[in-house]
């Protein structure tokens, strides 16, 4: 099945309304992603993190519920990125509004309703 990119930067599998997190390769891609979005939720993760993987469908639900852009980035091979966002545990969720980080959460698995409410409270 081919994947398309929607105007919001999230990948679509061809079904209307289906949004998936965009995978970002590095700090430059992260900066470009958040610069292009009014609001963006980014999960910092590492390979092999089961909780991180279980959050991906939750992020897709948040994207659909709130019409925010969502992305995933693995900062493991980018020490300056780890330092810049003070990544001490994963998953780490950072909410960006107008390109600036405005809030963060790093408490393991977060149910979709909780994450949606957390984002919604901070995005005007």
JSON list of C-alpha atoms in Angstrom, two decimals:
[
{"chain": "A", "resi": 1, "resn": "UNK", "atom": "CA", "xyz": [0.00, 0.00, 0.00]},
{"chain": "A", "resi": 2, "resn": "UNK", "atom": "CA", "xyz": [1.37, 3.40, -0.91]},
{"chain": "A", "resi": 3, "resn": "UNK", "atom": "CA", "xyz": [1.53, 6.20, 1.63]},
{"chain": "A", "resi": 4, "resn": "UNK", "atom": "CA", "xyz": [0.66, 9.82, 0.92]},
{"chain": "A", "resi": 5, "resn": "UNK", "atom": "CA", "xyz": [1.57, 12.92, 2.87]},
{"chain": "A", "resi": 6, "resn": "UNK", "atom": "CA", "xyz": [-1.27, 15.28, 3.75]},
{"chain": "A", "resi": 7, "resn": "UNK", "atom": "CA", "xyz": [-1.02, 19.06, 3.90]},
{"chain": "A", "resi": 8, "resn": "UNK", "atom": "CA", "xyz": [-0.49, 18.86, 7.66]},
{"chain": "A", "resi": 9, "resn": "UNK", "atom": "CA", "xyz": [2.60, 16.73, 7.18]},
{"chain": "A", "resi": 10, "resn": "UNK", "atom": "CA", "xyz": [1.06, 13.60, 8.65]},
{"chain": "A", "resi": 11, "resn": "UNK", "atom": "CA", "xyz": [1.07, 10.46, 6.59]},
{"chain": "A", "resi": 12, "resn": "UNK", "atom": "CA", "xyz": [-2.20, 9.08, 5.29]},
{"chain": "A", "resi": 13, "resn": "UNK", "atom": "CA", "xyz": [-2.88, 5.56, 4.11]},
{"chain": "A", "resi": 14, "resn": "UNK", "atom": "CA", "xyz": [-5.49, 6.76, 1.63]},
{"chain": "A", "resi": 15, "resn": "UNK", "atom": "CA", "xyz": [-8.41, 6.67, 4.09]},
{"chain": "A", "resi": 16, "resn": "UNK", "atom": "CA", "xyz": [-9.74, 10.14, 4.77]},
{"chain": "A", "resi": 17, "resn": "UNK", "atom": "CA", "xyz": [-9.25, 11.22, 8.35]},
{"chain": "A", "resi": 18, "resn": "UNK", "atom": "CA", "xyz": [-6.43, 8.76, 9.07]},
{"chain": "A", "resi": 19, "resn": "UNK", "atom": "CA", "xyz": [-3.35, 10.55, 10.36]},
{"chain": "A", "resi": 20, "resn": "UNK", "atom": "CA", "xyz": [-0.14, 8.97, 11.53]},
{"chain": "A", "resi": 21, "resn": "UNK", "atom": "CA", "xyz": [2.88, 10.53, 13.19]},
{"chain": "A", "resi": 22, "resn": "UNK", "atom": "CA", "xyz": [5.60, 11.75, 10.87]},
{"chain": "A", "resi": 23, "resn": "UNK", "atom": "CA", "xyz": [9.05, 10.23, 11.49]},
{"chain": "A", "resi": 24, "resn": "UNK", "atom": "CA", "xyz": [11.77, 12.85, 11.79]},
{"chain": "A", "resi": 25, "resn": "UNK", "atom": "CA", "xyz": [15.41, 12.00, 11.09]},
{"chain": "A", "resi": 26, "resn": "UNK", "atom": "CA", "xyz": [17.29, 14.73, 12.96]},
{"chain": "A", "resi": 27, "resn": "UNK", "atom": "CA", "xyz": [17.24, 18.14, 14.64]},
{"chain": "A", "resi": 28, "resn": "UNK", "atom": "CA", "xyz": [16.99, 19.98, 11.30]},
{"chain": "A", "resi": 29, "resn": "UNK", "atom": "CA", "xyz": [13.91, 17.95, 10.36]},
{"chain": "A", "resi": 30, "resn": "UNK", "atom": "CA", "xyz": [12.41, 18.63, 13.80]},
{"chain": "A", "resi": 31, "resn": "UNK", "atom": "CA", "xyz": [13.00, 22.37, 13.48]},
{"chain": "A", "resi": 32, "resn": "UNK", "atom": "CA", "xyz": [11.44, 22.45, 10.00]},
{"chain": "A", "resi": 33, "resn": "UNK", "atom": "CA", "xyz": [8.45, 20.36, 11.16]},
{"chain": "A", "resi": 34, "resn": "UNK", "atom": "CA", "xyz": [7.58, 22.56, 14.13]},
{"chain": "A", "resi": 35, "resn": "UNK", "atom": "CA", "xyz": [8.24, 25.77, 12.17]},
{"chain": "A", "resi": 36, "resn": "UNK", "atom": "CA", "xyz": [5.58, 24.77, 9.61]},
{"chain": "A", "resi": 37, "resn": "UNK", "atom": "CA", "xyz": [2.93, 23.87, 12.23]},
{"chain": "A", "resi": 38, "resn": "UNK", "atom": "CA", "xyz": [0.72, 26.11, 14.33]},
{"chain": "A", "resi": 39, "resn": "UNK", "atom": "CA", "xyz": [0.80, 23.35, 16.96]},
{"chain": "A", "resi": 40, "resn": "UNK", "atom": "CA", "xyz": [2.84, 20.15, 16.97]},
{"chain": "A", "resi": 41, "resn": "UNK", "atom": "CA", "xyz": [3.22, 17.28, 19.40]},
{"chain": "A", "resi": 42, "resn": "UNK", "atom": "CA", "xyz": [6.55, 15.45, 19.19]},
{"chain": "A", "resi": 43, "resn": "UNK", "atom": "CA", "xyz": [7.41, 12.15, 20.88]},
{"chain": "A", "resi": 44, "resn": "UNK", "atom": "CA", "xyz": [11.07, 11.54, 21.63]},
{"chain": "A", "resi": 45, "resn": "UNK", "atom": "CA", "xyz": [11.58, 7.77, 21.67]},
{"chain": "A", "resi": 46, "resn": "UNK", "atom": "CA", "xyz": [14.22, 5.06, 21.39]},
{"chain": "A", "resi": 47, "resn": "UNK", "atom": "CA", "xyz": [14.18, 1.80, 19.45]},
{"chain": "A", "resi": 48, "resn": "UNK", "atom": "CA", "xyz": [13.16, -1.11, 21.61]},
{"chain": "A", "resi": 49, "resn": "UNK", "atom": "CA", "xyz": [11.05, 1.02, 23.97]},
{"chain": "A", "resi": 50, "resn": "UNK", "atom": "CA", "xyz": [7.74, -0.84, 24.21]},
{"chain": "A", "resi": 51, "resn": "UNK", "atom": "CA", "xyz": [5.91, 2.07, 25.86]},
{"chain": "A", "resi": 52, "resn": "UNK", "atom": "CA", "xyz": [7.16, 4.40, 23.12]},
{"chain": "A", "resi": 53, "resn": "UNK", "atom": "CA", "xyz": [5.85, 2.05, 20.42]},
{"chain": "A", "resi": 54, "resn": "UNK", "atom": "CA", "xyz": [2.50, 1.72, 22.18]},
{"chain": "A", "resi": 55, "resn": "UNK", "atom": "CA", "xyz": [2.09, 5.52, 22.10]},
{"chain": "A", "resi": 56, "resn": "UNK", "atom": "CA", "xyz": [2.22, 5.78, 18.27]},
{"chain": "A", "resi": 57, "resn": "UNK", "atom": "CA", "xyz": [-1.48, 4.92, 17.69]},
{"chain": "A", "resi": 58, "resn": "UNK", "atom": "CA", "xyz": [-2.40, 7.20, 20.60]},
{"chain": "A", "resi": 59, "resn": "UNK", "atom": "CA", "xyz": [-0.58, 10.06, 18.87]},
{"chain": "A", "resi": 60, "resn": "UNK", "atom": "CA", "xyz": [-2.54, 9.38, 15.69]},
{"chain": "A", "resi": 61, "resn": "UNK", "atom": "CA", "xyz": [-5.78, 9.65, 17.68]},
{"chain": "A", "resi": 62, "resn": "UNK", "atom": "CA", "xyz": [-4.64, 12.94, 19.23]},
{"chain": "A", "resi": 63, "resn": "UNK", "atom": "CA", "xyz": [-3.80, 14.28, 15.76]},
{"chain": "A", "resi": 64, "resn": "UNK", "atom": "CA", "xyz": [-7.28, 13.44, 14.49]},
{"chain": "A", "resi": 65, "resn": "UNK", "atom": "CA", "xyz": [-9.10, 14.70, 17.57]},
{"chain": "A", "resi": 66, "resn": "UNK", "atom": "CA", "xyz": [-7.34, 18.06, 17.73]},
{"chain": "A", "resi": 67, "resn": "UNK", "atom": "CA", "xyz": [-6.03, 18.63, 14.20]},
{"chain": "A", "resi": 68, "resn": "UNK", "atom": "CA", "xyz": [-2.46, 19.04, 15.42]},
{"chain": "A", "resi": 69, "resn": "UNK", "atom": "CA", "xyz": [0.62, 17.76, 13.64]},
{"chain": "A", "resi": 70, "resn": "UNK", "atom": "CA", "xyz": [2.39, 14.87, 15.37]},
{"chain": "A", "resi": 71, "resn": "UNK", "atom": "CA", "xyz": [5.87, 13.47, 14.90]},
{"chain": "A", "resi": 72, "resn": "UNK", "atom": "CA", "xyz": [8.32, 10.95, 16.31]},
{"chain": "A", "resi": 73, "resn": "UNK", "atom": "CA", "xyz": [12.06, 11.46, 16.69]},
{"chain": "A", "resi": 74, "resn": "UNK", "atom": "CA", "xyz": [14.78, 9.17, 18.04]},
{"chain": "A", "resi": 75, "resn": "UNK", "atom": "CA", "xyz": [17.42, 11.45, 19.61]},
{"chain": "A", "resi": 76, "resn": "UNK", "atom": "CA", "xyz": [19.78, 8.60, 20.54]},
{"chain": "A", "resi": 77, "resn": "UNK", "atom": "CA", "xyz": [22.42, 9.42, 17.92]},
{"chain": "A", "resi": 78, "resn": "UNK", "atom": "CA", "xyz": [22.17, 13.20, 18.39]},
{"chain": "A", "resi": 79, "resn": "UNK", "atom": "CA", "xyz": [23.65, 14.23, 21.78]},
{"chain": "A", "resi": 80, "resn": "UNK", "atom": "CA", "xyz": [23.05, 17.96, 21.15]},
{"chain": "A", "resi": 81, "resn": "UNK", "atom": "CA", "xyz": [19.33, 17.20, 20.61]},
{"chain": "A", "resi": 82, "resn": "UNK", "atom": "CA", "xyz": [19.23, 15.18, 23.84]},
{"chain": "A", "resi": 83, "resn": "UNK", "atom": "CA", "xyz": [20.81, 18.10, 25.67]},
{"chain": "A", "resi": 84, "resn": "UNK", "atom": "CA", "xyz": [18.66, 20.76, 23.98]},
{"chain": "A", "resi": 85, "resn": "UNK", "atom": "CA", "xyz": [15.43, 19.09, 25.12]},
{"chain": "A", "resi": 86, "resn": "UNK", "atom": "CA", "xyz": [16.87, 17.61, 28.34]},
{"chain": "A", "resi": 87, "resn": "UNK", "atom": "CA", "xyz": [15.79, 14.09, 27.34]},
{"chain": "A", "resi": 88, "resn": "UNK", "atom": "CA", "xyz": [16.26, 11.99, 30.48]},
{"chain": "A", "resi": 89, "resn": "UNK", "atom": "CA", "xyz": [13.64, 9.31, 29.82]},
{"chain": "A", "resi": 90, "resn": "UNK", "atom": "CA", "xyz": [11.42, 8.17, 26.97]},
{"chain": "A", "resi": 91, "resn": "UNK", "atom": "CA", "xyz": [8.82, 8.58, 25.84]},
{"chain": "A", "resi": 92, "resn": "UNK", "atom": "CA", "xyz": [9.12, 12.34, 26.20]},
{"chain": "A", "resi": 93, "resn": "UNK", "atom": "CA", "xyz": [6.32, 14.43, 24.71]},
{"chain": "A", "resi": 94, "resn": "UNK", "atom": "CA", "xyz": [7.05, 18.02, 23.80]},
{"chain": "A", "resi": 95, "resn": "UNK", "atom": "CA", "xyz": [4.28, 20.34, 22.64]},
{"chain": "A", "resi": 96, "resn": "UNK", "atom": "CA", "xyz": [5.26, 23.15, 20.29]},
{"chain": "A", "resi": 97, "resn": "UNK", "atom": "CA", "xyz": [3.11, 26.19, 19.56]},
{"chain": "A", "resi": 98, "resn": "UNK", "atom": "CA", "xyz": [4.27, 28.58, 16.83]},
{"chain": "A", "resi": 99, "resn": "UNK", "atom": "CA", "xyz": [7.60, 26.72, 16.68]},
{"chain": "A", "resi": 100, "resn": "UNK", "atom": "CA", "xyz": [8.39, 27.08, 20.39]},
{"chain": "A", "resi": 101, "resn": "UNK", "atom": "CA", "xyz": [8.30, 24.31, 23.01]},
{"chain": "A", "resi": 102, "resn": "UNK", "atom": "CA", "xyz": [5.57, 25.24, 25.50]},
{"chain": "A", "resi": 103, "resn": "UNK", "atom": "CA", "xyz": [5.05, 22.06, 27.56]},
{"chain": "A", "resi": 104, "resn": "UNK", "atom": "CA", "xyz": [6.51, 18.61, 28.12]},
{"chain": "A", "resi": 105, "resn": "UNK", "atom": "CA", "xyz": [5.57, 15.30, 29.72]},
{"chain": "A", "resi": 106, "resn": "UNK", "atom": "CA", "xyz": [7.74, 12.28, 30.49]},
{"chain": "A", "resi": 107, "resn": "UNK", "atom": "CA", "xyz": [5.74, 9.88, 32.59]},
{"chain": "A", "resi": 108, "resn": "UNK", "atom": "CA", "xyz": [5.53, 6.71, 30.53]},
{"chain": "A", "resi": 109, "resn": "UNK", "atom": "CA", "xyz": [2.31, 5.64, 28.84]},
{"chain": "A", "resi": 110, "resn": "UNK", "atom": "CA", "xyz": [-0.32, 8.40, 28.74]},
{"chain": "A", "resi": 111, "resn": "UNK", "atom": "CA", "xyz": [-3.89, 7.41, 27.84]},
{"chain": "A", "resi": 112, "resn": "UNK", "atom": "CA", "xyz": [-5.24, 9.11, 24.73]},
{"chain": "A", "resi": 113, "resn": "UNK", "atom": "CA", "xyz": [-7.90, 11.12, 26.55]},
{"chain": "A", "resi": 114, "resn": "UNK", "atom": "CA", "xyz": [-5.33, 12.46, 29.01]},
{"chain": "A", "resi": 115, "resn": "UNK", "atom": "CA", "xyz": [-2.88, 13.39, 26.25]},
{"chain": "A", "resi": 116, "resn": "UNK", "atom": "CA", "xyz": [-5.63, 15.00, 24.17]},
{"chain": "A", "resi": 117, "resn": "UNK", "atom": "CA", "xyz": [-6.82, 17.08, 27.16]},
{"chain": "A", "resi": 118, "resn": "UNK", "atom": "CA", "xyz": [-3.22, 18.08, 27.98]},
{"chain": "A", "resi": 119, "resn": "UNK", "atom": "CA", "xyz": [-2.61, 19.32, 24.43]},
{"chain": "A", "resi": 120, "resn": "UNK", "atom": "CA", "xyz": [-6.03, 20.97, 24.13]},
{"chain": "A", "resi": 121, "resn": "UNK", "atom": "CA", "xyz": [-5.48, 22.99, 27.34]},
{"chain": "A", "resi": 122, "resn": "UNK", "atom": "CA", "xyz": [-2.28, 24.48, 25.88]},
{"chain": "A", "resi": 123, "resn": "UNK", "atom": "CA", "xyz": [-3.27, 25.14, 22.28]},
{"chain": "A", "resi": 124, "resn": "UNK", "atom": "CA", "xyz": [-5.45, 28.15, 21.60]}
]
